[in-house]
Each structure stands twice: as C-alpha cells, then as structure tokens.
PDB file of N, CA and C in Angstrom:
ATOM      1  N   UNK A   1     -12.996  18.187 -51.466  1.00  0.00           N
ATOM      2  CA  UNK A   1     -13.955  18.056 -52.545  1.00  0.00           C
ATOM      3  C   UNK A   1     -13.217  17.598 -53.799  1.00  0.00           C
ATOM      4  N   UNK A   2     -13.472  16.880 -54.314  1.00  0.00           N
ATOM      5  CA  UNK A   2     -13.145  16.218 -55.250  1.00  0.00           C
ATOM      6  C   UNK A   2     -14.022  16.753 -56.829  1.00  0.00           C
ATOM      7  N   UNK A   3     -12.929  17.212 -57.978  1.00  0.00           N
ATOM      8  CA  UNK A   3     -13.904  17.366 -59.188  1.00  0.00           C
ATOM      9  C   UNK A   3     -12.832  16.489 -60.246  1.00  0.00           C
ATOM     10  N   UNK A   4     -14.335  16.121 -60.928  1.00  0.00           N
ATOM     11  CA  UNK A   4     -13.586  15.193 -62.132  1.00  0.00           C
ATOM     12  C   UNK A   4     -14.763  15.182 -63.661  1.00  0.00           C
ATOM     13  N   UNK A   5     -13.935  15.276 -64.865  1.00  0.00           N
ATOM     14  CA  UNK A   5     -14.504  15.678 -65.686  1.00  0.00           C
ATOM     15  C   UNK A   5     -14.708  14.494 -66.994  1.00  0.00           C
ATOM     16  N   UNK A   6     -15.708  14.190 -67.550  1.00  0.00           N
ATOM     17  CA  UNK A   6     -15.883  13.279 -67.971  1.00  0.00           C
ATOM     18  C   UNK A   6     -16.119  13.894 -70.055  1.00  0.00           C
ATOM     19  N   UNK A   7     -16.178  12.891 -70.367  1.00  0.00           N
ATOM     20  CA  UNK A   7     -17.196  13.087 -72.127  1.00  0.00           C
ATOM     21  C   UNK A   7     -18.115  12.063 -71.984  1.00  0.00           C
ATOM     22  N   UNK A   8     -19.365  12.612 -72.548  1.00  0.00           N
ATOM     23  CA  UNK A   8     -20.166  11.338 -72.930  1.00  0.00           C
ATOM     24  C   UNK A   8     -20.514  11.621 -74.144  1.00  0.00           C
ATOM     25  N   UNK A   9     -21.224  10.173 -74.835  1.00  0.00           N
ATOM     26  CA  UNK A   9     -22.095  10.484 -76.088  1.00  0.00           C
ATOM     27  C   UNK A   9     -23.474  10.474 -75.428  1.00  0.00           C
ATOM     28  N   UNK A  10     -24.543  10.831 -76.340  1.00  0.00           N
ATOM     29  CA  UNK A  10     -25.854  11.213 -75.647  1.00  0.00           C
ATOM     30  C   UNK A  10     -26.025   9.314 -75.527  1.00  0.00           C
ATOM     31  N   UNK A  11     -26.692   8.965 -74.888  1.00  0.00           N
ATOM     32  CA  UNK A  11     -27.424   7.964 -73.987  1.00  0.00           C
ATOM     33  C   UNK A  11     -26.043   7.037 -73.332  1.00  0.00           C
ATOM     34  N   UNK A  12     -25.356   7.189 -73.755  1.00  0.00           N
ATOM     35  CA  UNK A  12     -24.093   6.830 -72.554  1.00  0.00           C
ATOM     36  C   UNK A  12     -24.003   7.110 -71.152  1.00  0.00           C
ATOM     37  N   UNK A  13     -23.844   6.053 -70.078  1.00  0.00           N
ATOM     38  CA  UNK A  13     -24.355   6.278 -68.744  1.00  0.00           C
ATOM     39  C   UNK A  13     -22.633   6.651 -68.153  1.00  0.00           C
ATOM     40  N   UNK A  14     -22.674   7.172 -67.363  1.00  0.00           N
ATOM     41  CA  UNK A  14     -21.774   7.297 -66.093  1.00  0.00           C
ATOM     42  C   UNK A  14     -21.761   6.786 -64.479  1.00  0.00           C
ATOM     43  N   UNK A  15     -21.212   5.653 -64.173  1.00  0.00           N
ATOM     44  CA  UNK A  15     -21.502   5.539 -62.526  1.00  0.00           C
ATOM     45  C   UNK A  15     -20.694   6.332 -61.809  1.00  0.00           C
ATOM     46  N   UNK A  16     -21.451   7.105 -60.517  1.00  0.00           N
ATOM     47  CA  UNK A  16     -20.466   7.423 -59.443  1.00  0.00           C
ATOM     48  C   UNK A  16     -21.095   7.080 -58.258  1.00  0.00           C
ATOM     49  N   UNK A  17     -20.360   6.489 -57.631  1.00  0.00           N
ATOM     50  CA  UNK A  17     -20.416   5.786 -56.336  1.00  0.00           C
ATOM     51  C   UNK A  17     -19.518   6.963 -55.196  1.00  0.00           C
ATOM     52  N   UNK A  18     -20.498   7.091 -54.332  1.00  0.00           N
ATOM     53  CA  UNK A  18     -20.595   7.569 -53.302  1.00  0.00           C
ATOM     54  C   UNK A  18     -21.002   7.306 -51.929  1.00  0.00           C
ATOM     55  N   UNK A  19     -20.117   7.584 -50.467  1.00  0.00           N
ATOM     56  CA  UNK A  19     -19.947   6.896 -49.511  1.00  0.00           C
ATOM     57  C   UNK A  19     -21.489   7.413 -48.782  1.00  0.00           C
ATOM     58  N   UNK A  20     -22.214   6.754 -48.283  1.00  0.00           N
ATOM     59  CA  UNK A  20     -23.376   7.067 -47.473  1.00  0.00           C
ATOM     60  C   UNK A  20     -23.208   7.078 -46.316  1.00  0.00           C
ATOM     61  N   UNK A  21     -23.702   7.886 -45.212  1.00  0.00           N
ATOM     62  CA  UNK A  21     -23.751   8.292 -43.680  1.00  0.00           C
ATOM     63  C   UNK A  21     -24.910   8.545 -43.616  1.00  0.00           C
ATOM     64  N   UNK A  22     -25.655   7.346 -43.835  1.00  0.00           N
ATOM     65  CA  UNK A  22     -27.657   7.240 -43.491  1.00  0.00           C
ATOM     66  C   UNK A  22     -27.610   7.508 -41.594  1.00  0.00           C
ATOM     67  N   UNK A  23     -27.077   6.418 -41.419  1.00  0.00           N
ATOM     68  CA  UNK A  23     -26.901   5.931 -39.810  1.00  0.00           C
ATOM     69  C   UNK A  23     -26.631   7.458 -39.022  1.00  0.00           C
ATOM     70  N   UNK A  24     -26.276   8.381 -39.627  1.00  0.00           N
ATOM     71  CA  UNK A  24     -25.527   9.662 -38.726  1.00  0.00           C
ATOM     72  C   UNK A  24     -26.692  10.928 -39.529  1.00  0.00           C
ATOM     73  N   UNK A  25     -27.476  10.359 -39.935  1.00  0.00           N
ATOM     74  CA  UNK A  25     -28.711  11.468 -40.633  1.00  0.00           C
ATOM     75  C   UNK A  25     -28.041  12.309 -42.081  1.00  0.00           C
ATOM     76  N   UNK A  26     -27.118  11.775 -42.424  1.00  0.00           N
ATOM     77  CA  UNK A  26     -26.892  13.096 -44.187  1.00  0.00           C
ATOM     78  C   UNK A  26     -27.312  11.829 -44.874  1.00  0.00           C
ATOM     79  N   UNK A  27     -27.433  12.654 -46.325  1.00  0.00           N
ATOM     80  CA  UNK A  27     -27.995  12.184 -47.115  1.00  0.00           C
ATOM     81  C   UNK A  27     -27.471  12.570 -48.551  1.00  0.00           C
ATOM     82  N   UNK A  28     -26.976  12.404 -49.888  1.00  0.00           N
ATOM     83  CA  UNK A  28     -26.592  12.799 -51.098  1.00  0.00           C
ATOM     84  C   UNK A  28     -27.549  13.600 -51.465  1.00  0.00           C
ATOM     85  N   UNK A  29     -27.492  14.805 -51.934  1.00  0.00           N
ATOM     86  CA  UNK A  29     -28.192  15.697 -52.911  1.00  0.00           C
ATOM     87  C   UNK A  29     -27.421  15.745 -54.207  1.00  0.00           C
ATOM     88  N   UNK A  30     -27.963  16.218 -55.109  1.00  0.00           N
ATOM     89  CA  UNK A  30     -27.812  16.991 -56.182  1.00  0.00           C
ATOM     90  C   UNK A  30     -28.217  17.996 -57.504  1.00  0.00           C
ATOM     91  N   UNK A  31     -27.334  18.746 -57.208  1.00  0.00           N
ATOM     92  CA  UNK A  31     -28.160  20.281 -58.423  1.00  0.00           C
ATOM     93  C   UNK A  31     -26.937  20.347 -59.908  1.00  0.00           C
ATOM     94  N   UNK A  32     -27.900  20.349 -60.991  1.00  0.00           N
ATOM     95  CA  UNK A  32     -26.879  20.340 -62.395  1.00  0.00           C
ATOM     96  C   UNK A  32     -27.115  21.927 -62.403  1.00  0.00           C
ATOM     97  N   UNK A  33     -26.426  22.288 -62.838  1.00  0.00           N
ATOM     98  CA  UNK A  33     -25.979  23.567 -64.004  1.00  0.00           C
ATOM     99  C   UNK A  33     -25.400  23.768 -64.671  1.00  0.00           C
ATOM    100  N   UNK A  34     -25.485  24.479 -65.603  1.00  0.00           N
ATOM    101  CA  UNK A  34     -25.020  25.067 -67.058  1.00  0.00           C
ATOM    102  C   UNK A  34     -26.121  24.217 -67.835  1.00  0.00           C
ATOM    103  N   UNK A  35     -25.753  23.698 -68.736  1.00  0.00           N
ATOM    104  CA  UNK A  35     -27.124  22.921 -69.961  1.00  0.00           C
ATOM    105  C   UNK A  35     -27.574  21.875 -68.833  1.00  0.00           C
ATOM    106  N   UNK A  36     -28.189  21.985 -68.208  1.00  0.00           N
ATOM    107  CA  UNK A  36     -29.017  21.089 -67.943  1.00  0.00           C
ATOM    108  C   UNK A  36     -29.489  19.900 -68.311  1.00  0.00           C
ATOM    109  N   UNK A  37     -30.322  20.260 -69.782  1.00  0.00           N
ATOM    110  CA  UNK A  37     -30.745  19.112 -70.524  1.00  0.00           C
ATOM    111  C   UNK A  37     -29.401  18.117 -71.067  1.00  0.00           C
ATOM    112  N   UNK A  38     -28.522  18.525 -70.886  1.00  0.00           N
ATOM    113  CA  UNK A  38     -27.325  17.570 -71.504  1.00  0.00           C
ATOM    114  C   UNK A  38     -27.740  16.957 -70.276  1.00  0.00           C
ATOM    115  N   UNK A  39     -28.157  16.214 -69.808  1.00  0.00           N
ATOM    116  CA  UNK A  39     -27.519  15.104 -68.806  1.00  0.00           C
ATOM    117  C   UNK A  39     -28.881  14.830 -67.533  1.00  0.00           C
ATOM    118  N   UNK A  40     -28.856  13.725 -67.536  1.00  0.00           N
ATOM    119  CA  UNK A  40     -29.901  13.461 -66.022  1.00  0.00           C
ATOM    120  C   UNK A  40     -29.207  11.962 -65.022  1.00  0.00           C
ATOM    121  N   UNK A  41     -29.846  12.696 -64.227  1.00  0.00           N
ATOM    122  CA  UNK A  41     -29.309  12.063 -62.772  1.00  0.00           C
ATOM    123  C   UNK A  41     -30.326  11.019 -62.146  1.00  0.00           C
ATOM    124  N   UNK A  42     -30.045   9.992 -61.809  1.00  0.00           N
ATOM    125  CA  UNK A  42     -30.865   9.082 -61.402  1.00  0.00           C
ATOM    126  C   UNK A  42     -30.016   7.885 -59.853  1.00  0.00           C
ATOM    127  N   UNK A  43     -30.342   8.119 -59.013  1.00  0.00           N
ATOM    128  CA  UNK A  43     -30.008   6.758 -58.272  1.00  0.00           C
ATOM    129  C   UNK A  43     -30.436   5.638 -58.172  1.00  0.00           C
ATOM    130  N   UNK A  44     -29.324   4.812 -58.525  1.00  0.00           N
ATOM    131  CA  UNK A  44     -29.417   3.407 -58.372  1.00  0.00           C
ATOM    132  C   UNK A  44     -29.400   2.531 -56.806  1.00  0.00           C
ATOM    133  N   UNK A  45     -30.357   1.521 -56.684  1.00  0.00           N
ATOM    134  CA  UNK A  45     -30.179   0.392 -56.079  1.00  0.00           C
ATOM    135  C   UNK A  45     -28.680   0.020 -56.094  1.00  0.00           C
ATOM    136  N   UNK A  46     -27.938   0.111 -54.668  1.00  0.00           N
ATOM    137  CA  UNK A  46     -27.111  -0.883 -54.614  1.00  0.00           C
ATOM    138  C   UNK A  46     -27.263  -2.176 -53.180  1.00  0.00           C
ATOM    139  N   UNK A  47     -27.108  -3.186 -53.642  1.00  0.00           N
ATOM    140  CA  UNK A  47     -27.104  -4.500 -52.722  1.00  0.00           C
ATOM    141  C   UNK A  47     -25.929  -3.877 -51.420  1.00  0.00           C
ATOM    142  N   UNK A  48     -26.017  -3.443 -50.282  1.00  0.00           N
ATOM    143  CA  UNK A  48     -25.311  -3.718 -49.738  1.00  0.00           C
ATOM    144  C   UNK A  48     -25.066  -5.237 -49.219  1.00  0.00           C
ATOM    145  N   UNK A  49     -23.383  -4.992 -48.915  1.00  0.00           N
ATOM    146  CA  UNK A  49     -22.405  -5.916 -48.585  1.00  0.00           C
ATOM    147  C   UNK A  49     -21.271  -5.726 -47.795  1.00  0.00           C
ATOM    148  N   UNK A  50     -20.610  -6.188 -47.163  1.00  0.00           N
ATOM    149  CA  UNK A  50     -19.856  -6.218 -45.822  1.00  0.00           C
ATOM    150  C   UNK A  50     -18.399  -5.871 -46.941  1.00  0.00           C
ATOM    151  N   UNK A  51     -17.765  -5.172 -46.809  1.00  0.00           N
ATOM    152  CA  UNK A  51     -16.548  -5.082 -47.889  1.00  0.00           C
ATOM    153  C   UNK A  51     -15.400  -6.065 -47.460  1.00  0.00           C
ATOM    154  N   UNK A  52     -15.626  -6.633 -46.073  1.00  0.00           N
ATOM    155  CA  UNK A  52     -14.280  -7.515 -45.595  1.00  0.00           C
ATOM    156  C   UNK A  52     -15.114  -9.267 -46.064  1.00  0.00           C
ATOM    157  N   UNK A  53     -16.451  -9.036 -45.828  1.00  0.00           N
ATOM    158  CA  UNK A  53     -16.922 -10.193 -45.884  1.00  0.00           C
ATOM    159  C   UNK A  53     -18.344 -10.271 -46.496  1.00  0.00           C
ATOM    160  N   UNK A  54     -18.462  -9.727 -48.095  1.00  0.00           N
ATOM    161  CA  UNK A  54     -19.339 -10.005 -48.787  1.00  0.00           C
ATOM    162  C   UNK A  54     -20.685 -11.155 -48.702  1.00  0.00           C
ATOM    163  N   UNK A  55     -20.538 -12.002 -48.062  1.00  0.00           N
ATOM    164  CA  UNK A  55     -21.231 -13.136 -47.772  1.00  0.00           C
ATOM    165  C   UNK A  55     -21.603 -12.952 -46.241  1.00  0.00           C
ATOM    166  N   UNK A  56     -21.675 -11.568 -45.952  1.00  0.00           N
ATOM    167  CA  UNK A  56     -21.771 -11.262 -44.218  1.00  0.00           C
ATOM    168  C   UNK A  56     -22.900  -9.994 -44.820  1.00  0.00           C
ATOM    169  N   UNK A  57     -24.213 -10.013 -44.244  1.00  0.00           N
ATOM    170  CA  UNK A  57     -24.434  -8.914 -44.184  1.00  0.00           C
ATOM    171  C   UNK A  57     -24.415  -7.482 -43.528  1.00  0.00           C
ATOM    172  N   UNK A  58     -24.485  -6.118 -43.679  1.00  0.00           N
ATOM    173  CA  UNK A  58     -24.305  -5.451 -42.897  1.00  0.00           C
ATOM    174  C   UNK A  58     -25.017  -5.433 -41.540  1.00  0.00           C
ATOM    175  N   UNK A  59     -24.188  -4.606 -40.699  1.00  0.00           N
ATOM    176  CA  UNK A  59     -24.748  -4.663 -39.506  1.00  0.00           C
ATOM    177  C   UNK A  59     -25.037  -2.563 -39.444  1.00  0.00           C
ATOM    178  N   UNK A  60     -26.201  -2.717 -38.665  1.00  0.00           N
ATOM    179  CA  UNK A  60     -26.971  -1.786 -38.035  1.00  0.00           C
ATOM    180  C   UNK A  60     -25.908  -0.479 -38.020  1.00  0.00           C
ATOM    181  N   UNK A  61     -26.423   0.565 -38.422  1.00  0.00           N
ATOM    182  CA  UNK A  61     -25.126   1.978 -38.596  1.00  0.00           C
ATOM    183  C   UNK A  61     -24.103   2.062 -39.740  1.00  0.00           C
ATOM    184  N   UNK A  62     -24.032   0.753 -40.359  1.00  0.00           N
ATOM    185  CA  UNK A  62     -23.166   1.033 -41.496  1.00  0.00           C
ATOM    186  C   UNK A  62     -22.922   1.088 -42.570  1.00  0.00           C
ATOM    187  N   UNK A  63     -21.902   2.124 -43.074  1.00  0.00           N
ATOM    188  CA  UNK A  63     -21.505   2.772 -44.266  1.00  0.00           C
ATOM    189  C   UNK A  63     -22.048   2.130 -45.261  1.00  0.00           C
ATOM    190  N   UNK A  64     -22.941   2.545 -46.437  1.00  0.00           N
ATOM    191  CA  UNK A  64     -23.540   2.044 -47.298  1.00  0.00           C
ATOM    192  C   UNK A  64     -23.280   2.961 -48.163  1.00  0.00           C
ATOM    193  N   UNK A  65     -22.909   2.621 -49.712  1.00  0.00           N
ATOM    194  CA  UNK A  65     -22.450   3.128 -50.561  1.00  0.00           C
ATOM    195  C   UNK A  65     -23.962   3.499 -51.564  1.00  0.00           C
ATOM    196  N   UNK A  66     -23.521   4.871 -52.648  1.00  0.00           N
ATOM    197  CA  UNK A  66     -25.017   5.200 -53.029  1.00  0.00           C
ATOM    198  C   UNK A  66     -24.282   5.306 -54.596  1.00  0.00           C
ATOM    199  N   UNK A  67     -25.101   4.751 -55.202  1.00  0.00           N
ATOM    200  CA  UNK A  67     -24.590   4.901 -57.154  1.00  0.00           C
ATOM    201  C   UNK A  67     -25.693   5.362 -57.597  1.00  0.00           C
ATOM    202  N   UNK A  68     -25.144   6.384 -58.176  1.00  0.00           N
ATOM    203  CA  UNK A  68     -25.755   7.061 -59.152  1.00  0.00           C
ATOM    204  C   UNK A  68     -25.334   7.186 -60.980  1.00  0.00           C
ATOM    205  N   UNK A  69     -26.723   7.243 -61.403  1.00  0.00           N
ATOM    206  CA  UNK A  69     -26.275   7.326 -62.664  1.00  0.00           C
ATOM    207  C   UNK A  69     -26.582   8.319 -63.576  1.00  0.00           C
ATOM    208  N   UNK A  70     -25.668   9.002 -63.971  1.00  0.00           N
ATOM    209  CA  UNK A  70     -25.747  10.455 -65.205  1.00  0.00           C
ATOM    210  C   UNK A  70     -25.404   9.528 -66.420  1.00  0.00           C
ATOM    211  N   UNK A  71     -26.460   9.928 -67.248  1.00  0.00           N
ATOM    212  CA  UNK A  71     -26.815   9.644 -68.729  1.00  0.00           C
ATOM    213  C   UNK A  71     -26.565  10.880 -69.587  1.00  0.00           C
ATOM    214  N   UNK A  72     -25.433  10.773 -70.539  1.00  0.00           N
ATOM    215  CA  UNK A  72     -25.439  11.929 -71.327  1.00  0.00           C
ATOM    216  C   UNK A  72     -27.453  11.618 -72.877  1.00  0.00           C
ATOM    217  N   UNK A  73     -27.451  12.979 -72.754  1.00  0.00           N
ATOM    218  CA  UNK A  73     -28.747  13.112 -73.497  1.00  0.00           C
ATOM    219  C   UNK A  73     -28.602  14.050 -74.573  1.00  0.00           C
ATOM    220  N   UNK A  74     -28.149  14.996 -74.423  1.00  0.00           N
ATOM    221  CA  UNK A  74     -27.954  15.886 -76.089  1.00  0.00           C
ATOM    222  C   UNK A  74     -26.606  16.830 -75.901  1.00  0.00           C
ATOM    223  N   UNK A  75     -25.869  17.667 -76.888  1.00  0.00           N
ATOM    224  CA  UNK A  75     -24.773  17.913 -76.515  1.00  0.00           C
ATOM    225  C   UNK A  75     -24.800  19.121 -75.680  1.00  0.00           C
ATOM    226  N   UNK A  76     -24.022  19.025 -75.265  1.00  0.00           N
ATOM    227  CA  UNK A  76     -23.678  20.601 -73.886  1.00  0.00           C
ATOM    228  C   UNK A  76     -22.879  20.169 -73.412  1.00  0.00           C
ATOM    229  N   UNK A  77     -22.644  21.329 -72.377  1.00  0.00           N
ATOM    230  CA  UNK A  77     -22.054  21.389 -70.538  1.00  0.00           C
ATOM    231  C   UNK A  77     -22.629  21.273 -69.630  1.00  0.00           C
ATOM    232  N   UNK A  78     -22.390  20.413 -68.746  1.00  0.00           N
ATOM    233  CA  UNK A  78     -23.309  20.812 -67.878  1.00  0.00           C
ATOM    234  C   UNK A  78     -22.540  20.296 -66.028  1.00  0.00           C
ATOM    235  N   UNK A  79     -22.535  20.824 -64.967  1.00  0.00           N
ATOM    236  CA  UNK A  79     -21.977  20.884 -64.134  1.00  0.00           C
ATOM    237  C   UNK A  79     -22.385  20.247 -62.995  1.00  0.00           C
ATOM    238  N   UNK A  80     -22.893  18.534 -62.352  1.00  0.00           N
ATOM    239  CA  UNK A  80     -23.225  18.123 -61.306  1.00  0.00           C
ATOM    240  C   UNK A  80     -22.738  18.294 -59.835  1.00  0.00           C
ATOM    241  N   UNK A  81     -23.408  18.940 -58.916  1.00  0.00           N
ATOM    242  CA  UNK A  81     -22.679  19.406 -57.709  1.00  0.00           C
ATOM    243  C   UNK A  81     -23.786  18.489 -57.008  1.00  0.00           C
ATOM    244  N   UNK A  82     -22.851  17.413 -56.343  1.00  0.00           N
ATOM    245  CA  UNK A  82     -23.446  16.418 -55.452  1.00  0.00           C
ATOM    246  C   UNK A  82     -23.169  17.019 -53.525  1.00  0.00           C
ATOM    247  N   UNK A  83     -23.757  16.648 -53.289  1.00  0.00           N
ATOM    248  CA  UNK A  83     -23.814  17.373 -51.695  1.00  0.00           C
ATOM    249  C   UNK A  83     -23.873  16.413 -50.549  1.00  0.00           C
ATOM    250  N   UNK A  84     -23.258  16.038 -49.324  1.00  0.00           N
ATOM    251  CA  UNK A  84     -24.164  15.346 -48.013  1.00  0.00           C
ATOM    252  C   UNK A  84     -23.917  15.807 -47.281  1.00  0.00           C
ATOM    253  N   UNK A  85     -25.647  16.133 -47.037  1.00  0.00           N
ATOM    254  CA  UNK A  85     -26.488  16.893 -46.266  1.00  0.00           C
ATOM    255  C   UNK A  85     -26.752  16.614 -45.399  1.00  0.00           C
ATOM    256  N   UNK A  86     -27.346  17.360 -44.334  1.00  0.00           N
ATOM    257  CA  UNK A  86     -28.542  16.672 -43.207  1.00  0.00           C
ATOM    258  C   UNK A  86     -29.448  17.980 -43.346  1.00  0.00           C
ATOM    259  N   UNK A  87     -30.368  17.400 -43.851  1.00  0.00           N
ATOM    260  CA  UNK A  87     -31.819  18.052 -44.336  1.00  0.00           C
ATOM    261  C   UNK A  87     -32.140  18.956 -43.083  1.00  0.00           C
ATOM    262  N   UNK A  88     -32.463  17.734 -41.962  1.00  0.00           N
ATOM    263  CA  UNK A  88     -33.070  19.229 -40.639  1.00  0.00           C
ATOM    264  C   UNK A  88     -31.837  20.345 -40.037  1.00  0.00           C
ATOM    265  N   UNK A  89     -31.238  20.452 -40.654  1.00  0.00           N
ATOM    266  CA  UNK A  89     -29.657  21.501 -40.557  1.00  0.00           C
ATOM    267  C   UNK A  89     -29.466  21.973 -41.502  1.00  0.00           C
ATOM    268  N   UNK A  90     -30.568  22.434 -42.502  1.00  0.00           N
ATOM    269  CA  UNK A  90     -29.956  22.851 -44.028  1.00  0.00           C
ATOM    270  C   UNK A  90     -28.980  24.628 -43.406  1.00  0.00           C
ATOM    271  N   UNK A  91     -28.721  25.263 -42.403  1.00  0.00           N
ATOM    272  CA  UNK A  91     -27.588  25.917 -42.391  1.00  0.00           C
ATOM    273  C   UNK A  91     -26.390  25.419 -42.483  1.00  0.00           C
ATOM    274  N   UNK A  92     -26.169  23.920 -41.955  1.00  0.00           N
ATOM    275  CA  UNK A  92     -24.825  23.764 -41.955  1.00  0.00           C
ATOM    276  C   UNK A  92     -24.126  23.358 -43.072  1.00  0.00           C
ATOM    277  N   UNK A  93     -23.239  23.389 -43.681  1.00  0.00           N
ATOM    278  CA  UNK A  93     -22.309  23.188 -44.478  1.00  0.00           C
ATOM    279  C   UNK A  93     -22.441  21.813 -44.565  1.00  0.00           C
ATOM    280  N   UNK A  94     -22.031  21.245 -46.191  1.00  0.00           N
ATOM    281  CA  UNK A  94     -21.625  20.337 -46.438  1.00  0.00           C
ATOM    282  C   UNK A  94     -20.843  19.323 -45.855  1.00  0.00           C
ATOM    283  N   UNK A  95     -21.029  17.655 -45.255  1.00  0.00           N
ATOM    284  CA  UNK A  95     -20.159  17.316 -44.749  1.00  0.00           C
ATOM    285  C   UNK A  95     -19.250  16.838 -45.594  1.00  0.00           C
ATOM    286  N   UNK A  96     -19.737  16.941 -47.186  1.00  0.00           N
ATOM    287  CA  UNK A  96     -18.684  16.279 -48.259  1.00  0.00           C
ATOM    288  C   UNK A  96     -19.183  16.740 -49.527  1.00  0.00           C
ATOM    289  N   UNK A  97     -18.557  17.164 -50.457  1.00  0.00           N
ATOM    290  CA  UNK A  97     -19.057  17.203 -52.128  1.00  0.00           C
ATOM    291  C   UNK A  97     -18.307  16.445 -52.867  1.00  0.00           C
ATOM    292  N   UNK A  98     -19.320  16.605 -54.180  1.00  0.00           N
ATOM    293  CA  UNK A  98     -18.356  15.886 -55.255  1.00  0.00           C
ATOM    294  C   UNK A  98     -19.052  16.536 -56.369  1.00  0.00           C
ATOM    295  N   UNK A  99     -18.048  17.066 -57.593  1.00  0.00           N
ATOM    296  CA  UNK A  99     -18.696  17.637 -58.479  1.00  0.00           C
ATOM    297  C   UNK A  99     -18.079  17.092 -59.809  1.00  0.00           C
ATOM    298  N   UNK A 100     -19.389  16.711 -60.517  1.00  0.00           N
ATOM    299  CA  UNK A 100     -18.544  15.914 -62.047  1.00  0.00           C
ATOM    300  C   UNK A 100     -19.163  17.087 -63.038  1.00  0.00           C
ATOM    301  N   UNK A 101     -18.055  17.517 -63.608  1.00  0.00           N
ATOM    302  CA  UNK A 101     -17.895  18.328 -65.204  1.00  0.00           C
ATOM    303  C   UNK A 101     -18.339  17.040 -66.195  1.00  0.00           C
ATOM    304  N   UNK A 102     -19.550  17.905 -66.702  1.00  0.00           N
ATOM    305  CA  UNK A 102     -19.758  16.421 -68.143  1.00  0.00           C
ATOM    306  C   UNK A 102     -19.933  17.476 -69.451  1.00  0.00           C
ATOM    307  N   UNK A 103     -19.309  16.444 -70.140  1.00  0.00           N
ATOM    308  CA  UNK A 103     -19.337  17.399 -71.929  1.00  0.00           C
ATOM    309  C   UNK A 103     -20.059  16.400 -72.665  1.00  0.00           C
ATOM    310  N   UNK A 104     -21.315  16.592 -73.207  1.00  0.00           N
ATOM    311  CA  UNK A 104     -22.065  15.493 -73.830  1.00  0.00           C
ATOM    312  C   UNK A 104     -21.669  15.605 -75.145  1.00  0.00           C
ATOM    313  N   UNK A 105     -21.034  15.322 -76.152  1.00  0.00           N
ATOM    314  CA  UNK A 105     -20.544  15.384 -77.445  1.00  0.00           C
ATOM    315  C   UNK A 105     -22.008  14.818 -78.508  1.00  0.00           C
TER     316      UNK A 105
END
C-alpha cells in the first residue's frame, strides 16, 4: 500500500492514476475522512491505449488505467483511502490500496 501526502489550495485539482483489473471483476472504491469537505473525488474518463503501441488499440481483458481527480475546496485534513474491490466478495480483503493525505491550505 502505498501513502503519499499532498498540499492543495482550495480549487486546485490533483491526478491519481490507478491500475484497473475490470477484466478479473475489482473495481476502485473510495472513502475520505477527517474534514471531508476539504476535498472531493471525482473519476475521470481515460482514452485507453496499448502502452507498447499507442496507435494499437486494446485488446479484450486488458489493464486499463482509472484517473481520478481530488479538488482541494476549503481548508482542512482530510484522508482518501482508495480500495480494489470485487463488490460480490465484499469479505475479502483488498487486492490493492492507495491512500493520499491532503492538506487544503
């Protein structure tokens, strides 16, 4: 698991790009805590593309990357814990996290 901690000013965006495993059923979640209102989460559209051969499109099962974007909004703390899941298994454990510390100044 990976954590990494950022500053924003309020309407200043943040990308984090994250690896997708659609093809194998997980999926990215995410829950903020601490100030909350400092910060919102939104996913972005990304174009997939073949990473060896951009001008190739993907083929069927594969790795597709997911961007998301946190916007700082008023000042706080606040704590994003990103998750992939597989929804019809919500007992099992995480197959990956990622958690970004944001300080909205």
């Amino acid at each position: 698991m990976e954590v990494r901690e950022v500053e924003l000013a309020p309407g200043e965006p943040y990308e984090v790009r994250l690896t997708g495993r659609g093809a194998r059923g997980y999926v990215w979640t995410w829950r903020v805590t601490g100030d909350a209102d400092a910060v919102s989460v939104a996913e972005s559209p990304v174009d997939p593309v073949d990473p060896v051969d951009p001008g190739r499109p993907l083929l069927p099962g594969a790795t597709v990357e997911r961007l998301y974007v946190v916007r700082g909004r008023v000042a706080g703390r606040a704590r994003i814990r990103f998750a992939q899941v597989r929804p019809p298994y919500p007992e099992e454990a995480a197959f990956d996290e990622f958690v970004l510390d944001v300080t909205v100044l």
